[in-house]
Short mmCIF file of C-alpha atoms in Angstrom, two decimals:
data_model
loop_
_atom_site.label_atom_id
_atom_site.label_comp_id
_atom_site.label_asym_id
_atom_site.label_seq_id
_atom_site.Cartn_x
_atom_site.Cartn_y
_atom_site.Cartn_z
CA MET A 1 11.80 36.91 25.92
CA THR A 2 8.80 38.29 27.80
CA GLU A 3 6.32 36.16 29.70
CA ILE A 4 3.59 37.09 27.18
CA THR A 5 5.73 35.87 24.27
CA LYS A 6 6.54 32.63 26.09
CA THR A 7 2.85 32.05 26.74
CA ASN A 8 1.96 32.65 23.09
CA ILE A 9 4.45 30.10 21.71
CA GLN A 10 3.74 27.36 24.25
CA HIS A 11 1.55 24.42 23.31
CA ARG A 12 -2.04 25.08 24.31
CA LYS A 13 -4.30 22.35 25.59
CA LEU A 14 -7.26 21.44 23.41
CA PRO A 15 -10.73 22.09 24.83
CA LEU A 16 -12.33 18.97 26.34
CA SER A 17 -15.00 18.89 23.62
CA LYS A 18 -12.34 18.70 20.88
CA VAL A 19 -10.42 16.03 22.76
CA ILE A 20 -13.60 13.93 23.02
CA LEU A 21 -14.33 14.38 19.30
CA ARG A 22 -10.77 13.32 18.45
CA VAL A 23 -11.03 10.23 20.62
CA ILE A 24 -14.34 9.29 18.98
CA ALA A 25 -12.92 9.83 15.46
CA ILE A 26 -9.76 7.80 16.20
CA THR A 27 -11.89 5.03 17.72
CA ILE A 28 -14.14 4.89 14.64
CA GLY A 29 -11.10 4.98 12.33
CA ALA A 30 -9.38 2.11 14.14
CA ILE A 31 -12.59 0.03 14.12
CA LEU A 32 -13.00 0.65 10.37
CA MET A 33 -9.43 -0.47 9.74
CA ALA A 34 -10.01 -3.60 11.83
CA THR A 35 -13.16 -4.27 9.79
CA GLY A 36 -11.32 -3.88 6.49
CA LEU A 37 -8.61 -6.25 7.68
CA GLU A 38 -10.50 -9.04 9.46
CA ILE A 39 -13.83 -9.00 7.60
CA PHE A 40 -12.44 -8.52 4.07
CA LEU A 41 -8.67 -8.74 3.48
CA VAL A 42 -7.09 -11.19 5.94
CA PRO A 43 -9.55 -14.10 5.43
CA ASN A 44 -8.90 -13.84 1.69
CA HIS A 45 -5.10 -13.75 2.15
CA VAL A 46 -4.77 -10.17 0.95
CA ILE A 47 -2.44 -7.85 2.87
CA ASP A 48 -1.93 -4.12 3.28
CA GLY A 49 1.44 -2.38 3.15
CA GLY A 50 3.67 -1.32 6.02
CA ILE A 51 3.76 -2.80 9.52
CA THR A 52 0.19 -4.01 9.00
CA GLY A 53 1.28 -6.18 6.05
CA ILE A 54 4.21 -7.63 8.02
CA SER A 55 1.86 -8.35 10.95
CA ILE A 56 -0.63 -10.16 8.69
CA MET A 57 2.11 -12.42 7.27
CA LEU A 58 3.61 -13.16 10.71
CA ALA A 59 0.15 -13.96 12.10
CA HIS A 60 -0.47 -16.33 9.17
CA ILE A 61 2.88 -18.11 9.60
CA SER A 62 2.79 -18.37 13.42
CA GLY A 63 -0.95 -18.81 13.98
CA TRP A 64 -0.90 -16.07 16.63
CA LYS A 65 -3.43 -13.23 16.82
CA LEU A 66 -2.98 -10.39 14.33
CA GLY A 67 -3.72 -7.81 17.03
CA LEU A 68 -0.70 -8.95 19.04
CA PHE A 69 1.71 -8.32 16.16
CA LEU A 70 0.06 -4.99 15.30
CA PHE A 71 0.60 -3.79 18.86
CA ILE A 72 4.15 -5.10 19.41
CA LEU A 73 5.63 -4.15 16.02
CA ASN A 74 4.23 -0.61 16.14
CA LEU A 75 5.52 0.21 19.64
CA PRO A 76 9.06 1.24 18.56
CA PHE A 77 7.56 3.57 15.96
CA VAL A 78 5.26 5.16 18.54
CA TYR A 79 8.41 6.04 20.50
CA LEU A 80 9.94 7.50 17.32
CA GLY A 81 6.74 9.49 16.81
CA TYR A 82 6.97 10.80 20.35
CA LYS A 83 10.51 12.05 19.69
CA GLN A 84 9.80 13.50 16.23
CA LEU A 85 6.18 14.70 16.40
CA GLY A 86 5.41 15.18 20.09
CA LYS A 87 3.45 13.48 22.84
CA THR A 88 -0.02 14.40 21.53
CA PHE A 89 0.73 12.50 18.31
CA ALA A 90 2.22 9.59 20.30
CA PHE A 91 -0.78 9.32 22.63
CA SER A 92 -3.23 9.51 19.72
CA THR A 93 -1.26 6.83 17.87
CA ILE A 94 -0.90 4.42 20.79
CA TYR A 95 -4.61 4.77 21.58
CA GLY A 96 -5.54 4.07 17.95
CA ILE A 97 -3.24 1.04 17.79
CA ILE A 98 -4.68 -0.37 21.05
CA VAL A 99 -8.24 -0.04 19.69
CA LEU A 100 -7.13 -1.57 16.37
CA SER A 101 -5.45 -4.51 18.13
CA ILE A 102 -8.49 -5.19 20.33
CA PHE A 103 -11.00 -5.09 17.49
CA THR A 104 -8.94 -7.22 15.10
CA SER A 105 -8.96 -9.91 17.81
CA PHE A 106 -12.69 -9.36 18.36
CA PHE A 107 -13.51 -9.58 14.63
CA HIS A 108 -11.22 -12.55 13.93
CA PRO A 109 -13.82 -15.31 14.53
CA ILE A 110 -16.38 -13.55 12.29
CA PRO A 111 -16.60 -15.13 8.80
CA PRO A 112 -15.59 -12.92 5.85
CA PHE A 113 -18.31 -10.74 4.38
CA THR A 114 -17.48 -12.03 0.91
CA GLU A 115 -15.20 -14.70 -0.55
CA ASP A 116 -15.07 -12.96 -3.92
CA ILE A 117 -11.41 -11.93 -3.97
CA LEU A 118 -11.93 -8.81 -6.10
CA LEU A 119 -14.85 -7.51 -4.00
CA ALA A 120 -12.89 -8.21 -0.81
CA THR A 121 -9.87 -6.35 -2.18
CA VAL A 122 -11.82 -3.29 -3.33
CA PHE A 123 -14.09 -2.89 -0.31
CA GLY A 124 -11.46 -3.99 2.20
CA GLY A 125 -8.95 -1.47 0.85
CA MET A 126 -11.57 1.28 0.76
CA ILE A 127 -12.83 0.70 4.33
CA LEU A 128 -9.28 0.37 5.65
CA GLY A 129 -8.24 3.59 3.90
CA ILE A 130 -11.19 5.56 5.27
CA GLY A 131 -10.31 4.36 8.78
CA VAL A 132 -6.64 5.29 8.47
CA GLY A 133 -7.57 8.66 6.95
CA LEU A 134 -9.84 9.47 9.89
CA VAL A 135 -7.04 8.76 12.35
CA ILE A 136 -4.48 10.81 10.39
CA ARG A 137 -6.93 13.70 10.09
CA ASN A 138 -7.28 13.67 13.88
CA GLY A 139 -3.58 13.71 14.71
CA GLY A 140 -2.58 10.05 14.94
CA ALA A 141 -1.39 7.09 12.86
CA LEU A 142 -2.14 3.37 12.73
CA ASP A 143 1.03 2.15 11.00
CA GLY A 144 4.65 2.80 11.94
CA THR A 145 5.90 2.94 8.35
CA GLU A 146 4.82 6.58 7.95
CA ILE A 147 6.67 7.56 11.13
CA LEU A 148 9.81 5.70 10.01
CA ALA A 149 9.65 7.44 6.63
CA LEU A 150 9.51 10.85 8.35
CA VAL A 151 12.74 10.02 10.19
CA ILE A 152 14.55 8.56 7.15
CA THR A 153 13.62 11.45 4.86
CA LYS A 154 15.77 13.80 6.98
CA LYS A 155 18.86 11.76 6.10
CA VAL A 156 18.24 10.88 2.43
CA PRO A 157 17.17 12.95 -0.63
CA PHE A 158 13.80 11.22 -1.03
CA SER A 159 10.26 12.24 -0.09
CA VAL A 160 8.16 10.49 2.55
CA GLY A 161 5.92 9.02 -0.16
CA GLN A 162 8.88 7.62 -2.09
CA ILE A 163 10.33 5.98 1.02
CA ILE A 164 6.99 4.42 1.96
CA MET A 165 6.54 3.07 -1.57
CA PHE A 166 10.09 1.65 -1.55
CA ILE A 167 9.47 -0.16 1.76
CA ASN A 168 6.10 -1.47 0.63
CA VAL A 169 7.48 -2.92 -2.62
CA PHE A 170 9.42 -5.46 -0.54
CA ILE A 171 6.55 -6.09 1.87
CA LEU A 172 4.00 -6.68 -0.89
CA ALA A 173 6.48 -8.82 -2.82
CA ALA A 174 6.94 -10.97 0.28
CA ALA A 175 3.20 -11.73 0.15
CA GLY A 176 3.91 -13.72 -3.02
CA PHE A 177 6.10 -16.12 -1.05
CA VAL A 178 3.87 -16.32 2.04
CA PHE A 179 0.59 -16.65 0.10
CA THR A 180 0.54 -16.77 -3.72
CA TRP A 181 1.62 -14.36 -6.44
CA ASP A 182 -1.94 -13.58 -7.45
CA ARG A 183 -2.63 -12.64 -3.80
CA ALA A 184 0.42 -10.37 -3.91
CA MET A 185 -1.07 -8.58 -6.93
CA TYR A 186 -4.43 -8.25 -5.19
CA SER A 187 -2.55 -6.89 -2.17
CA LEU A 188 -0.97 -4.21 -4.35
CA LEU A 189 -4.45 -3.29 -5.63
CA ALA A 190 -5.79 -3.10 -2.06
CA TYR A 191 -2.85 -0.88 -1.09
CA VAL A 192 -3.48 1.54 -3.99
CA ILE A 193 -7.21 1.74 -3.17
CA ALA A 194 -6.44 2.32 0.52
CA MET A 195 -3.98 5.13 -0.33
CA LYS A 196 -6.57 6.84 -2.52
CA ALA A 197 -9.20 6.55 0.24
CA ILE A 198 -6.74 7.99 2.78
CA ASP A 199 -6.01 10.97 0.50
CA THR A 200 -9.74 11.59 -0.02
CA VAL A 201 -10.50 11.59 3.72
CA VAL A 202 -7.46 13.66 4.71
CA ALA A 203 -7.85 16.21 1.90
CA GLY A 204 -11.64 16.32 2.15
CA LEU A 205 -14.36 15.00 -0.09
CA GLU A 206 -14.73 18.32 -1.90
CA GLU A 207 -11.25 19.33 -3.01
CA SER A 208 -10.53 23.04 -2.79
CA LYS A 209 -8.14 25.08 -4.90
CA SER A 210 -6.39 28.39 -4.31
CA VAL A 211 -6.40 30.85 -7.21
CA TRP A 212 -3.97 33.70 -7.90
CA ILE A 213 -4.70 36.07 -10.77
CA ILE A 214 -2.57 39.03 -11.90
CA SER A 215 -4.25 41.27 -14.46
CA ASP A 216 -4.72 44.88 -15.50
CA GLU A 217 -8.45 44.08 -15.43
CA ALA A 218 -8.33 42.77 -11.86
CA GLU A 219 -11.47 44.52 -10.60
CA GLU A 220 -13.58 43.40 -13.57
CA ILE A 221 -12.38 39.80 -13.12
CA GLY A 222 -12.98 39.98 -9.36
CA ASN A 223 -16.52 41.27 -9.85
CA ALA A 224 -17.23 38.53 -12.41
CA VAL A 225 -15.94 35.79 -10.07
CA ASN A 226 -18.09 37.18 -7.28
CA ALA A 227 -21.21 37.49 -9.44
CA ARG A 228 -20.94 34.36 -11.61
CA LEU A 229 -19.31 31.92 -9.17
CA GLY A 230 -20.60 33.33 -5.90
CA ARG A 231 -17.05 33.31 -4.52
CA GLY A 232 -15.48 36.11 -2.54
CA VAL A 233 -12.17 37.56 -3.72
CA THR A 234 -9.35 39.43 -1.99
CA TYR A 235 -7.26 42.10 -3.71
CA LEU A 236 -3.55 42.29 -2.87
CA ASN A 237 -1.06 44.91 -4.00
CA GLY A 238 1.93 43.49 -5.89
CA GLU A 239 5.00 44.87 -7.62
CA GLY A 240 6.80 43.29 -10.56
CA ALA A 241 10.43 42.56 -9.65
CA TYR A 242 11.67 43.18 -13.20
CA THR A 243 9.42 45.99 -14.40
CA GLY A 244 8.69 47.63 -11.06
CA ASP A 245 5.04 48.06 -12.15
CA ASN A 246 2.35 48.01 -9.50
CA LYS A 247 -0.18 45.24 -10.04
CA LYS A 248 -3.38 44.26 -8.33
CA VAL A 249 -3.42 40.55 -7.42
CA ILE A 250 -6.64 38.56 -6.98
CA PHE A 251 -6.77 35.74 -4.46
CA SER A 252 -9.73 33.38 -4.13
CA ILE A 253 -10.69 29.84 -3.08
CA ILE A 254 -12.80 27.65 -5.36
CA THR A 255 -13.71 23.98 -5.70
CA ARG A 256 -12.33 21.75 -8.45
CA LEU A 257 -15.74 21.77 -10.17
CA GLU A 258 -15.53 25.56 -10.52
CA GLU A 259 -12.02 25.59 -12.01
CA SER A 260 -13.17 25.39 -15.64
CA LYS A 261 -15.71 28.19 -15.23
CA LEU A 262 -13.18 30.46 -13.52
CA THR A 263 -10.65 29.86 -16.31
CA THR A 264 -13.33 30.81 -18.86
CA ILE A 265 -14.11 34.03 -16.97
CA VAL A 266 -10.44 35.07 -16.91
CA GLU A 267 -9.91 34.28 -20.60
CA GLU A 268 -13.02 36.23 -21.60
CA ILE A 269 -11.94 39.38 -19.76
CA ASP A 270 -8.15 39.29 -20.07
CA PRO A 271 -6.58 36.47 -22.15
CA SER A 272 -3.08 37.68 -21.17
CA ALA A 273 -3.74 37.50 -17.41
CA PHE A 274 -1.41 35.45 -15.20
CA LEU A 275 -3.41 32.62 -13.60
CA ALA A 276 -2.09 30.11 -11.04
CA ILE A 277 -4.28 27.39 -9.51
CA ALA A 278 -3.08 25.03 -6.77
CA ASP A 279 -4.62 22.21 -4.71
CA ILE A 280 -5.14 22.86 -1.01
CA SER A 281 -5.99 20.23 1.58
CA GLU A 282 -8.15 22.23 3.98
CA VAL A 283 -9.97 25.57 4.28
CA ARG A 284 -11.07 27.04 7.61
CA GLY A 285 -12.45 30.36 8.72
CA GLY A 286 -12.98 33.41 6.55
CA ARG A 287 -15.91 33.48 4.14
CA PHE A 288 -15.28 30.41 2.04
CA LYS A 289 -18.96 29.43 2.07
CA LYS A 290 -20.41 29.90 -1.38
CA ARG A 291 -22.84 32.78 -1.83
CA ASP A 292 -26.05 31.96 -3.67
CA ILE A 293 -26.08 33.08 -7.30
CA HIS A 294 -29.12 33.49 -9.51
#
């Protein structure tokens, strides 16, 4: 292997500006999670899933600070993350957990923002989820359960999401014994809201979709998408494996709000066209920015 090839495949250091932005984002995310926990959920005896939920119950039973349990219980998983996902992930995670632990202790004496259990559950779960999503989007984690699931999934035929849900069923059920069963149900609601908020932050507020179209009228469809949606298209050359026919393939990126209009365009021009639309989590570079249409 040449020196040039070795250089190309080695991990490159991030520019200082990006490192600073990541640190700021992880700090904000950890503070938001601490806010969701100590200002909304914990005072109302509502827990989150994962190591956070276990920490809340242990803090309630022992009377010790929540931040202490969050830090200690997550440490083994940070080491796992270091082994499985690299030192950048581990450093980002340990920094986020330290900030989270400090601010949960700082916010603990502050009275809850609301004592309405439903409002606390909804807003606490939402704020917590936004915070966790920010940290994940910037290369870290605030709960060891996700890291554990990544390790387990290599040994069992289940997805990461299925493993996390399986673990959290027992954790959230335990809340019924530590607190009350209605609090366990509110905890499940908070967990679902938090997961949805995490997905929204990680995937982006405006969901994008990739579009593949195979049609004999490819150029007409491409021109219509460009003119009526203001989206650029790329033509690719394809060949049918069975027929051997050469086909022109259209590739484009749209938002979920444009999906219906694009489907209408394709059906108007070629009802027999092959159309595949898939969700994508992030779009960078190229010319994805929408062109003005009149």
